[in-house]
PDB file of C-alpha atoms in Angstrom:
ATOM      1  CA  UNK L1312      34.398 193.085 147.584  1.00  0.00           C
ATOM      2  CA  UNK L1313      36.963 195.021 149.920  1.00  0.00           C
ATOM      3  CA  UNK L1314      33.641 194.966 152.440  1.00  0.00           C
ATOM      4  CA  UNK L1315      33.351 191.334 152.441  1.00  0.00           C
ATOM      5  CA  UNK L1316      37.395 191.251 153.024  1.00  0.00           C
ATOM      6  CA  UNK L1317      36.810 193.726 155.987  1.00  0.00           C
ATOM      7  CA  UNK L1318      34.343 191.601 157.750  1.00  0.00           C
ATOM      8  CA  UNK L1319      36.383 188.396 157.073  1.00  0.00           C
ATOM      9  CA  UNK L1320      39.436 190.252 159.013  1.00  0.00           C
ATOM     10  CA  UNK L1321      36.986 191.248 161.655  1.00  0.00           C
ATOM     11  CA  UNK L1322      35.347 187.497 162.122  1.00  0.00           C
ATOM     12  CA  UNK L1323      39.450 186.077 162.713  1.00  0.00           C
ATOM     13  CA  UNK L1324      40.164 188.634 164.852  1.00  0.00           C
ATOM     14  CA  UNK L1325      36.843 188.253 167.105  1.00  0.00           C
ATOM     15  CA  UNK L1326      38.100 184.246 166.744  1.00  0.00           C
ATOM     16  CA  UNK L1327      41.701 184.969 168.027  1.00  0.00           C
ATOM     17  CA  UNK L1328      40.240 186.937 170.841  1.00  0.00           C
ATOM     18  CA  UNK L1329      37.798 184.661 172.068  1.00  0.00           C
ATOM     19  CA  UNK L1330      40.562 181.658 171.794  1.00  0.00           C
ATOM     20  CA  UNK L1331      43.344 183.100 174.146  1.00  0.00           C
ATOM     21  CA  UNK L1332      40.438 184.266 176.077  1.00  0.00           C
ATOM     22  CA  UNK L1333      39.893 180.413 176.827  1.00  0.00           C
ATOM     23  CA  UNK L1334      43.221 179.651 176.818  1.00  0.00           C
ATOM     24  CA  UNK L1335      44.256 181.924 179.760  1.00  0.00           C
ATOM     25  CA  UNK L1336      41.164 182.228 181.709  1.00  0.00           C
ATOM     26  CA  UNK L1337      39.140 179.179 181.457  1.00  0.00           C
ATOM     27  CA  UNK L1338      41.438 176.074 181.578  1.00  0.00           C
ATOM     28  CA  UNK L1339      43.537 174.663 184.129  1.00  0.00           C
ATOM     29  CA  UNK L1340      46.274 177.130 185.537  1.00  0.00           C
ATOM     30  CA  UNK L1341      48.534 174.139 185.869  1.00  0.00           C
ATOM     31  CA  UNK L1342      50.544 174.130 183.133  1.00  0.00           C
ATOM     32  CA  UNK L1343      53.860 172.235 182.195  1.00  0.00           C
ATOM     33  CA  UNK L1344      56.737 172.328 179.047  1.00  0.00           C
ATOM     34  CA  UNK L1345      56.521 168.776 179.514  1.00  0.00           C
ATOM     35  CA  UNK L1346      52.575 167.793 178.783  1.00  0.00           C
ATOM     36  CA  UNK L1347      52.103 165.260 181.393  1.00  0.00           C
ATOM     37  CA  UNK L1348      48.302 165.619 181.343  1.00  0.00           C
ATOM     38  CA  UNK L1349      48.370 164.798 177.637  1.00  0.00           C
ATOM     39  CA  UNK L1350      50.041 161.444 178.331  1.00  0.00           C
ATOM     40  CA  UNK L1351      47.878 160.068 181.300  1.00  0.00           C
ATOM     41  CA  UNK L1352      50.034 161.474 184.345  1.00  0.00           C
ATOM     42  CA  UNK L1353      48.435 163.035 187.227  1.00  0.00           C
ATOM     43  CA  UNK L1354      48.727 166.428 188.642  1.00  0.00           C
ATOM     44  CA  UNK L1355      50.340 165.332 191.734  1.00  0.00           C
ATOM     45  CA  UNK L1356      53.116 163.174 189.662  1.00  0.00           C
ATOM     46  CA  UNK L1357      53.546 166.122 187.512  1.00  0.00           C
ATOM     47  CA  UNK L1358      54.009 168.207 190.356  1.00  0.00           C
ATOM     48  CA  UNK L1359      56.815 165.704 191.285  1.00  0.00           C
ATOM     49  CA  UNK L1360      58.569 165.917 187.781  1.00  0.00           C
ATOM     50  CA  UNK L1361      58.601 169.333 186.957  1.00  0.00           C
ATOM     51  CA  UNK L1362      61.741 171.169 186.202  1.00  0.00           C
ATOM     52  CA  UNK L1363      61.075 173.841 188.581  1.00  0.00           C
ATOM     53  CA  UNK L1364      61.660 172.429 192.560  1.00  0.00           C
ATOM     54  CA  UNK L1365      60.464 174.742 194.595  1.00  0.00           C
ATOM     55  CA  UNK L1366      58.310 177.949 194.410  1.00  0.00           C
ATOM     56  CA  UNK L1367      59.367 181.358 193.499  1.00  0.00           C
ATOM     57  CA  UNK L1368      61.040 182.760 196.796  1.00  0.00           C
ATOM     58  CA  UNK L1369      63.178 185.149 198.118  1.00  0.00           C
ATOM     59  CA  UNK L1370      67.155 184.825 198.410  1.00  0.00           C
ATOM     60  CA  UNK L1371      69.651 186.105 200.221  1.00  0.00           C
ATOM     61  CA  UNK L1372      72.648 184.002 199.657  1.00  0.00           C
ATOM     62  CA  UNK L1373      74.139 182.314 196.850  1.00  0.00           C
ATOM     63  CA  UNK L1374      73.219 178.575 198.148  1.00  0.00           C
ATOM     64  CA  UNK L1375      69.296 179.693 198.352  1.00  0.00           C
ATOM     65  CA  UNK L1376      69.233 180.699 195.060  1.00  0.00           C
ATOM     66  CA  UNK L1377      70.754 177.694 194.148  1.00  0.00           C
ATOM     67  CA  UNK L1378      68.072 175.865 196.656  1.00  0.00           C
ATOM     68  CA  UNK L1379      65.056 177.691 194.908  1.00  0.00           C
ATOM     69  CA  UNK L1380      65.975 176.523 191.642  1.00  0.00           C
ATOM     70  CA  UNK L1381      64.158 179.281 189.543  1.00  0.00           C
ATOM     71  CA  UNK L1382      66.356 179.859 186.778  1.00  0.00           C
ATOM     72  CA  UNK L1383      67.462 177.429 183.551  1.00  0.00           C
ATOM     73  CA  UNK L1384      70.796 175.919 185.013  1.00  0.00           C
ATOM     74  CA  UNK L1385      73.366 173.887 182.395  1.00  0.00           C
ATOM     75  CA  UNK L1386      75.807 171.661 184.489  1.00  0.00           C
ATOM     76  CA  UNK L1387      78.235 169.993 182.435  1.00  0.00           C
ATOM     77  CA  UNK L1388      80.540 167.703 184.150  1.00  0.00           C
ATOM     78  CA  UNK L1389      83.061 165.596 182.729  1.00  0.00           C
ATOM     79  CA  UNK L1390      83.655 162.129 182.383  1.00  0.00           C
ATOM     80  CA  UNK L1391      80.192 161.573 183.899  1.00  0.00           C
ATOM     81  CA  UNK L1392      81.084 163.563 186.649  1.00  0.00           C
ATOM     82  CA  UNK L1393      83.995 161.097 188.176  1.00  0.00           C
ATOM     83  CA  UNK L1394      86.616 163.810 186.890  1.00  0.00           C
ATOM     84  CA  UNK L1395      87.496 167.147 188.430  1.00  0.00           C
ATOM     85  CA  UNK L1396      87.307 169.666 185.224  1.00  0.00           C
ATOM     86  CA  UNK L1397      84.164 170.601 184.275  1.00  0.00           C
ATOM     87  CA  UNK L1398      83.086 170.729 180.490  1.00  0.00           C
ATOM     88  CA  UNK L1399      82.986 174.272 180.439  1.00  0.00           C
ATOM     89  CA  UNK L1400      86.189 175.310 182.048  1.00  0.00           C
ATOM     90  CA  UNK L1401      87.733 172.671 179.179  1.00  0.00           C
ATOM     91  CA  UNK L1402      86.004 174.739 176.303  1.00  0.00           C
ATOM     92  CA  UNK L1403      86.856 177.735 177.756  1.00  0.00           C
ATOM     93  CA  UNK L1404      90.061 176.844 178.108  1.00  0.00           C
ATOM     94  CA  UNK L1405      90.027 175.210 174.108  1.00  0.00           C
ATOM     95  CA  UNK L1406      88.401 178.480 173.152  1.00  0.00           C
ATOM     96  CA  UNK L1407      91.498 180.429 174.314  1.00  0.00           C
ATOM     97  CA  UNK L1408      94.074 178.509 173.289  1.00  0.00           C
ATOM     98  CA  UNK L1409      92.401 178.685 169.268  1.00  0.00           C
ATOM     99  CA  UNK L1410      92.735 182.345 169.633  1.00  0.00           C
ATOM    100  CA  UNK L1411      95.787 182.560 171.088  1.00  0.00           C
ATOM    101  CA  UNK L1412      97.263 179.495 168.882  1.00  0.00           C
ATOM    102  CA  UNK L1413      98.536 181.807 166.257  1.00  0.00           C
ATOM    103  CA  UNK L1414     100.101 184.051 168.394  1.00  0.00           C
ATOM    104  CA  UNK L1415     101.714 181.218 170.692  1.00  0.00           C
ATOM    105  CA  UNK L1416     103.257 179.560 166.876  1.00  0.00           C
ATOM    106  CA  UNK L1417     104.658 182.773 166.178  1.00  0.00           C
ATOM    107  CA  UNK L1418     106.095 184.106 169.458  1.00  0.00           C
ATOM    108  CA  UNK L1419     107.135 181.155 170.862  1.00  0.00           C
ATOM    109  CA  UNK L1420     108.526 178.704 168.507  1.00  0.00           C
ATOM    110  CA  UNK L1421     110.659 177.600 166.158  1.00  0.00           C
ATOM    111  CA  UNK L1422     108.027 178.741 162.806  1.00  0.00           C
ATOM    112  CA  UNK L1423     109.815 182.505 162.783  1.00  0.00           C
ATOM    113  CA  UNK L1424     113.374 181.284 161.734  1.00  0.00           C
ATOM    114  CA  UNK L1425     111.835 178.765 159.476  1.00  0.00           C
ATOM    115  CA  UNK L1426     109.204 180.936 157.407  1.00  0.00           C
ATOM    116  CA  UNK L1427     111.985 183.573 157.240  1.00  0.00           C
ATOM    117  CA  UNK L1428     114.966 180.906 155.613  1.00  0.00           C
ATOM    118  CA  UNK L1429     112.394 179.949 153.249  1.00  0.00           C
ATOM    119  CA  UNK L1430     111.378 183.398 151.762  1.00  0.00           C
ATOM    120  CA  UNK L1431     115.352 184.242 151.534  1.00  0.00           C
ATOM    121  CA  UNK L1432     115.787 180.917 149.638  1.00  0.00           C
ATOM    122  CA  UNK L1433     112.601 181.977 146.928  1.00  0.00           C
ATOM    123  CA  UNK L1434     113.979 185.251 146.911  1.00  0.00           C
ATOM    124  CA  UNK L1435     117.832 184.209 146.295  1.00  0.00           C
ATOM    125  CA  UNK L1436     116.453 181.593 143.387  1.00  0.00           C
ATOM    126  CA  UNK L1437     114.466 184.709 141.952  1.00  0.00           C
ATOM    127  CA  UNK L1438     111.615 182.648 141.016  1.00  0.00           C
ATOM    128  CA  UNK L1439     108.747 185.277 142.037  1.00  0.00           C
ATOM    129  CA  UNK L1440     105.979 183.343 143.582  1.00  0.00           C
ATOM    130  CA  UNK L1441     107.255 179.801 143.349  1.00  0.00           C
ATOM    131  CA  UNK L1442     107.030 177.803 145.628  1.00  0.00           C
ATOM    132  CA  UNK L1443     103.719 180.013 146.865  1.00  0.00           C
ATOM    133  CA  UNK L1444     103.436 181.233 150.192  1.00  0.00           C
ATOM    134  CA  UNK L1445     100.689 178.361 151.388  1.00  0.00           C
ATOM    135  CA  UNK L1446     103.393 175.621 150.209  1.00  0.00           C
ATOM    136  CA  UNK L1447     106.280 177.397 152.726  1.00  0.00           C
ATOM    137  CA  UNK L1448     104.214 178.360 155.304  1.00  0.00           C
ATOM    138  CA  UNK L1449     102.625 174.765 155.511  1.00  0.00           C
ATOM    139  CA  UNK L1450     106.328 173.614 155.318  1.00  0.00           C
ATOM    140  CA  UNK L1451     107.437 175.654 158.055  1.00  0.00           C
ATOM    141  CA  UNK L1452     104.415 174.313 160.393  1.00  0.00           C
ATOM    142  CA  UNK L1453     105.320 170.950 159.505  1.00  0.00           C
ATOM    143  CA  UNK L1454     108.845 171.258 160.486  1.00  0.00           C
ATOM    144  CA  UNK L1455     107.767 173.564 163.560  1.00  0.00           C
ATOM    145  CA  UNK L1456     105.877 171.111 164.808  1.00  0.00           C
ATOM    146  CA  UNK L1457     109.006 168.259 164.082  1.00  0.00           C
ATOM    147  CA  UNK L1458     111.281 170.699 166.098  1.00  0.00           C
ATOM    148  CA  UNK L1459     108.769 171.729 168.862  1.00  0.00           C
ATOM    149  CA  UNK L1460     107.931 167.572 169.433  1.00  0.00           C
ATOM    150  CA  UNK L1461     109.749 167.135 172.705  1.00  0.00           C
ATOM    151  CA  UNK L1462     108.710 170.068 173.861  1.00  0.00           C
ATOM    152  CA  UNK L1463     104.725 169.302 173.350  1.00  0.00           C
ATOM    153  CA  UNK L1464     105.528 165.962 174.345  1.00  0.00           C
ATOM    154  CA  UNK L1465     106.634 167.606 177.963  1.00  0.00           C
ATOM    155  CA  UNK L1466     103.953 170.138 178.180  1.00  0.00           C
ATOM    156  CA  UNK L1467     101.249 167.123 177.713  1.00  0.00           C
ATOM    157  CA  UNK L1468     102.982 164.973 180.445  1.00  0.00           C
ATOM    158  CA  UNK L1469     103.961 167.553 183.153  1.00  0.00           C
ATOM    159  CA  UNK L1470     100.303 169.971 182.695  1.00  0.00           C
ATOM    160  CA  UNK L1471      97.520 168.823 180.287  1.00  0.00           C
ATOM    161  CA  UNK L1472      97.258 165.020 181.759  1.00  0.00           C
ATOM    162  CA  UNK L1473      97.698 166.068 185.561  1.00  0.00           C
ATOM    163  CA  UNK L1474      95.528 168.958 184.728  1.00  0.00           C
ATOM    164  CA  UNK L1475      92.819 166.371 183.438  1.00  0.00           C
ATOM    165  CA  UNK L1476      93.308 164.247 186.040  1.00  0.00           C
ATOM    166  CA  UNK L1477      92.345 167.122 188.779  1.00  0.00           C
ATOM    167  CA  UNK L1478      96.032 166.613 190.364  1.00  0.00           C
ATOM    168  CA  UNK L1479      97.005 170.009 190.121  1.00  0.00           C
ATOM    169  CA  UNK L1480      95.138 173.214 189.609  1.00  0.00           C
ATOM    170  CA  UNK L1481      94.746 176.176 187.097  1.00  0.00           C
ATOM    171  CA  UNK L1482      97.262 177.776 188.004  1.00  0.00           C
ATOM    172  CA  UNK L1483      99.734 175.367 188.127  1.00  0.00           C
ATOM    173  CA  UNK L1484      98.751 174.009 185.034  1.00  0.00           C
ATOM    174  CA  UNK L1485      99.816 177.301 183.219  1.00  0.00           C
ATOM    175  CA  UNK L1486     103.060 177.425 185.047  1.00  0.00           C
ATOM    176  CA  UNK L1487     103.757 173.771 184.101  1.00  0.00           C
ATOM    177  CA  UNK L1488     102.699 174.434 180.376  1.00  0.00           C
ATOM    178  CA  UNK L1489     104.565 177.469 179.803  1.00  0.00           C
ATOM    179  CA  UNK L1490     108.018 176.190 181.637  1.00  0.00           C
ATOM    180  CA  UNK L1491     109.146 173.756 178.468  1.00  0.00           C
ATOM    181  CA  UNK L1492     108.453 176.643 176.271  1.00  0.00           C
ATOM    182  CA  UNK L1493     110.238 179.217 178.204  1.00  0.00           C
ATOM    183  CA  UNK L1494     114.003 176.525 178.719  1.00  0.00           C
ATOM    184  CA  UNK L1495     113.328 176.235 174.587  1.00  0.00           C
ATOM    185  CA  UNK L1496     113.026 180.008 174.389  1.00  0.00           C
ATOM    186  CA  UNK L1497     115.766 180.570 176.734  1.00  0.00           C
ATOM    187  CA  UNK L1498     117.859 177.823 174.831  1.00  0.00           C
ATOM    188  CA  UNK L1499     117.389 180.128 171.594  1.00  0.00           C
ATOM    189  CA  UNK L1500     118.255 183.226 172.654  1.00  0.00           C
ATOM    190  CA  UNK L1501     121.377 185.642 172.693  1.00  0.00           C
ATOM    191  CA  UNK L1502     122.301 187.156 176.430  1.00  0.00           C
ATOM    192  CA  UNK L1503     122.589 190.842 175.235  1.00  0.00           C
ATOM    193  CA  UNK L1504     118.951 190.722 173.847  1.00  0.00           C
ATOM    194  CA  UNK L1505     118.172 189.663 177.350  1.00  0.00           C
ATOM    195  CA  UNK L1506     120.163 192.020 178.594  1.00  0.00           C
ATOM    196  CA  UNK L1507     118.369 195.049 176.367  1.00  0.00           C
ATOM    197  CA  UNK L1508     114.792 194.375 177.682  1.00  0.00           C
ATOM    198  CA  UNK L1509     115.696 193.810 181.311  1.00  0.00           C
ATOM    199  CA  UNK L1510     117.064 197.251 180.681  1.00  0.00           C
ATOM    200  CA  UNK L1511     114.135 198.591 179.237  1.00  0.00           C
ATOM    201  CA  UNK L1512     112.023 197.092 181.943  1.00  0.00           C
ATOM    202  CA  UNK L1513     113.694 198.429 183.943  1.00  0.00           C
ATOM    203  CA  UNK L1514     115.894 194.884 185.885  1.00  0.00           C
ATOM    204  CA  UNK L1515     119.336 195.406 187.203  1.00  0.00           C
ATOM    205  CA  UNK L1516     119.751 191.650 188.121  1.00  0.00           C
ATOM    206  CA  UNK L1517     118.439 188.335 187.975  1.00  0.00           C
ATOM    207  CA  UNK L1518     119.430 185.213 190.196  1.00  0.00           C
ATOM    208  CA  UNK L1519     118.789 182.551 187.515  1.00  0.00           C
ATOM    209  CA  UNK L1520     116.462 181.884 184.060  1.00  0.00           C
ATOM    210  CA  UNK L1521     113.298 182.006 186.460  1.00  0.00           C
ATOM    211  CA  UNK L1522     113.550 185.107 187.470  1.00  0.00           C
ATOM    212  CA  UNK L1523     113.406 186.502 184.009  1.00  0.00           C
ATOM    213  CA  UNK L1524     110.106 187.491 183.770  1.00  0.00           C
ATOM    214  CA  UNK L1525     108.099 185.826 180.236  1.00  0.00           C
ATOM    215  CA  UNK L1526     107.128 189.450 178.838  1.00  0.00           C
ATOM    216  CA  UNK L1527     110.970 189.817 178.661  1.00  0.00           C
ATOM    217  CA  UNK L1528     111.867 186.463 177.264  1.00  0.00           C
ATOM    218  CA  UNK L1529     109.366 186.743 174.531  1.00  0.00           C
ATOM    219  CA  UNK L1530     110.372 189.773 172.511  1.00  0.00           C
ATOM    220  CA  UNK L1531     114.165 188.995 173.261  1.00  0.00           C
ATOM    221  CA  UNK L1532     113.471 185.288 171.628  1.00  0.00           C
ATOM    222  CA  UNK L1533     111.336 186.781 168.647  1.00  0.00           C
ATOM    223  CA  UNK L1534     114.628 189.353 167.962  1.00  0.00           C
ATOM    224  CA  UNK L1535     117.086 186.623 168.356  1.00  0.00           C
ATOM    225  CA  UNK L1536     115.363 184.070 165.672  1.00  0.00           C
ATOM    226  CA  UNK L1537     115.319 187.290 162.753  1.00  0.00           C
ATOM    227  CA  UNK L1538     118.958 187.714 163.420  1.00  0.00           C
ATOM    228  CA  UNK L1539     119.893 183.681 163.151  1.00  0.00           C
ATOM    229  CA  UNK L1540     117.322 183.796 160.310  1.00  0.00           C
ATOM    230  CA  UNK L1541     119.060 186.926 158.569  1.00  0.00           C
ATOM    231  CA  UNK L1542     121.906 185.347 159.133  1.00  0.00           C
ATOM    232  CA  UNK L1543     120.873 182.119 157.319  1.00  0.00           C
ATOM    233  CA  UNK L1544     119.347 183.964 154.705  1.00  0.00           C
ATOM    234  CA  UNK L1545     122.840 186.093 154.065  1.00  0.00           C
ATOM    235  CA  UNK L1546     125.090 182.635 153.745  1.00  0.00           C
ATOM    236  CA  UNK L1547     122.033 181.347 151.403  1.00  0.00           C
ATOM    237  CA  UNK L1548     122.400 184.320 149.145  1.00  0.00           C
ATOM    238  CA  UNK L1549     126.059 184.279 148.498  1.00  0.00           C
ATOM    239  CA  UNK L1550     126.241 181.709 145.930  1.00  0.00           C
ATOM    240  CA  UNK L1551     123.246 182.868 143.677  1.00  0.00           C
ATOM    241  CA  UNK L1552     124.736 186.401 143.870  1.00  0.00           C
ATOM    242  CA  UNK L1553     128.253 184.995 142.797  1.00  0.00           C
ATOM    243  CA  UNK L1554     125.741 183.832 139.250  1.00  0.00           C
ATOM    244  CA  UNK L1555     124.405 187.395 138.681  1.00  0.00           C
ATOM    245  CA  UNK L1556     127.697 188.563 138.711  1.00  0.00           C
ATOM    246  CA  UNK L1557     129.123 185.885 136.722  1.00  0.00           C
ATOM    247  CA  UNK L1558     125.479 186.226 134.187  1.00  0.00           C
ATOM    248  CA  UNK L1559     125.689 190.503 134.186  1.00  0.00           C
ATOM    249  CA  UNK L1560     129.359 190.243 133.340  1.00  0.00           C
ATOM    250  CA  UNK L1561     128.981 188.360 130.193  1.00  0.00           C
ATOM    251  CA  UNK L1562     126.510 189.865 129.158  1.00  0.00           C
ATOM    252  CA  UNK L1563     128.055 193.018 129.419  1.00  0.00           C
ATOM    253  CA  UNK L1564     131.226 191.685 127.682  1.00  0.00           C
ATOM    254  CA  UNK L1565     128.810 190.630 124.476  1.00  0.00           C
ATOM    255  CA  UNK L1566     127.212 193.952 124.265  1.00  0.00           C
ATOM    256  CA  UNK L1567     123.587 193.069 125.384  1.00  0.00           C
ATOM    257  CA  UNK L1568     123.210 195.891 127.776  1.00  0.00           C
ATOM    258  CA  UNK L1569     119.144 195.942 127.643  1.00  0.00           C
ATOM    259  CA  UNK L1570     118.964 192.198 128.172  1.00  0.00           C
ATOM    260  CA  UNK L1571     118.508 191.691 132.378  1.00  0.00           C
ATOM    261  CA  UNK L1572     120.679 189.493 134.024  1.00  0.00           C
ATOM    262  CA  UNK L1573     118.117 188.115 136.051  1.00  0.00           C
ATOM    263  CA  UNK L1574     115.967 186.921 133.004  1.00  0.00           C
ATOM    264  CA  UNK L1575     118.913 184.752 132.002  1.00  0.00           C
ATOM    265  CA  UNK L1576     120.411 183.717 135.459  1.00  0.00           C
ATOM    266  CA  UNK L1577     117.275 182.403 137.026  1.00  0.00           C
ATOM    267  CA  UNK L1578     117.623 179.025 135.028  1.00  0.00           C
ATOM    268  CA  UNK L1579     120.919 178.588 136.362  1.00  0.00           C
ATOM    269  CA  UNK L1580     120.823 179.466 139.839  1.00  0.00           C
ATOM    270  CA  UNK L1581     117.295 176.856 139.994  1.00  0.00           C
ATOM    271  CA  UNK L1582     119.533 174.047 138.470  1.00  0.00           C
ATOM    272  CA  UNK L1583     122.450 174.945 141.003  1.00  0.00           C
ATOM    273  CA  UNK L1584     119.648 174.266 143.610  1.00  0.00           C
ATOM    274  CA  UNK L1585     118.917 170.940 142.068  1.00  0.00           C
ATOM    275  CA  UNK L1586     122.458 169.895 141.314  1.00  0.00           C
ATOM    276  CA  UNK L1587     123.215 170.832 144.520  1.00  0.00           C
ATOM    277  CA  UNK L1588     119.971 168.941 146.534  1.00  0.00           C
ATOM    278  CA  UNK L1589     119.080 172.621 147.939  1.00  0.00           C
ATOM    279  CA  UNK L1590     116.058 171.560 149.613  1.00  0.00           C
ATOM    280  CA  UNK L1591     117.047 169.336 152.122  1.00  0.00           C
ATOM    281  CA  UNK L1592     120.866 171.214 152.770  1.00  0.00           C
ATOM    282  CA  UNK L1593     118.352 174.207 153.674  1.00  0.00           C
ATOM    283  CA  UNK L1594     116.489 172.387 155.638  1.00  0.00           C
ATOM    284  CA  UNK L1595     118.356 170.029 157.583  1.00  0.00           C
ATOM    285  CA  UNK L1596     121.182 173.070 158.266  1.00  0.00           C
ATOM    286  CA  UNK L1597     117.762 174.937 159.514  1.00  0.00           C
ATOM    287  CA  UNK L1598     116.843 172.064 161.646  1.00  0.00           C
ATOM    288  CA  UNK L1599     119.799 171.233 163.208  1.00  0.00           C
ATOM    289  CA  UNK L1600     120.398 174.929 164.593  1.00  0.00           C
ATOM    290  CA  UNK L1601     117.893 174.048 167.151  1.00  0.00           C
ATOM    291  CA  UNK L1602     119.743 171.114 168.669  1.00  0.00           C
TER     292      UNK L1602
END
């Protein structure tokens, strides 16, 4: 048995052997991806067709390697090559703004104040984990991207459609993009947070808004939106604090001293919110502190 199996194995490999044998000494050396001799088409018209132009050569420059045409070379153009931005400086560019995109909706727009209000106003009702977190932080883009409108609107007309267009270039497409977002930045923030990280860069003076440099406008935005947003959250907690008081007091008075306030308050302070149409005070106050 196992000697019959042994010359089997030896009679496929002797087969194998003999095949590429023939394969790569005895037929034509004239060999292309694309089969024309299988299909009826001469050597001389395959010759023609072939992806590969000219012989394997020698270069020296840049332009005769791109003459020789020896390597695998993907040109995408776009628009069917009438336009002036090629398809993969647009994915590159698409690429890096979807890794960037959450830092860009946290550093440079409205969403900071926002998501901050809304976790003071779940914390101030006491209500734990309701609404959750993916309900206020899907609010808060919503609204960010209500607030940030006119300013998307201007960084689409002023960079992204000249940019497509091939009227300007790269690099005045990113200074044309970023100046909306830097006059709603500067719009946003306080002078003395300006004022701290010139001083910690290390700038005595600037001439005007443009001359503050964007690594300085950034962090001195981001600390100006947690103190408006503190400061929101502070006026927000007054009233539901005024109901633990009033809630811990009585029960003090009636002697249940192990039952917490909080357990009995909560209702209240929730139906305060409702009497009171919470939701959209919160949120239109929040809104309007941007106009």
């Amino acid at each position: 048995m196992n000697m019959n199996i042994t010359r089997k194995a030896r009679r496929s490999l002797l087969f194998v052997t003999v095949f590429l044998a023939m394969v790569f000494f005895i037929m034509p050396g004239n060999i292309y991806a694309s089969g024309f001799n299988d299909i009826g088409i001469s050597d001389d018209d395959a010759n023609e067709n072939r992806t590969i132009i000219n012989d394997p050569g020698t270069a020296e420059t840049a332009e005769d390697l791109r003459e020789l045409n020896v390597s695998n070379n993907l040109s995408i153009t776009y628009r069917n090559g009438e336009g002036n931005v090629s398809g993969t400086l647009r994915i590159l560019i698409t690429l890096t703004l979807v890794a960037l995109a959450p830092t860009l909706l946290v550093m440079m727009t409205s969403f900071t104040r926002i998501i901050v209000v809304m976790h003071f106003v779940r914390s101030a009702l006491g209500t734990q984990s309701a609404p959750p977190n993916i309900v206020l932080i899907g609010l808060s883009l919503f609204l960010t991207f209500f607030i940030m409108n006119p300013v998307l609107t201007q960084v689409n007309e002023t960079a992204v459609q000249p940019f497509e267009a091939g009227e300007i270039t790269q690099e005045e497409f990113f200074e044309s993009a970023l100046s909306p977002l830097r006059e709603f930045m500067y719009g946003q923030t306080q002078a003395k947070d300006v004022r701290l990280f010139l001083d910690i860069e290390g700038i005595e003076t600037v001439a005007s808004v443009d001359d503050i440099p964007t690594r300085v406008l950034i962090p001195s935005f981001i600390i100006s939106e947690l103190r408006t947003a503190f400061i929101i959250g502070f006026l927000i907690y007054i009233p539901f604090i005024i109901i633990d008081m009033v809630t811990a007091s009585t029960l003090m008075s009636m002697g249940m001293m192990m039952l917490p306030p909080t357990t009995i308050s909560m209702p209240f302070k929730v139906l305060l919110f409702v009497l009171a149409d919470g939701w959209s005070l919160v949120i239109g106050n929040v809104v309007k502190t941007f106009y």
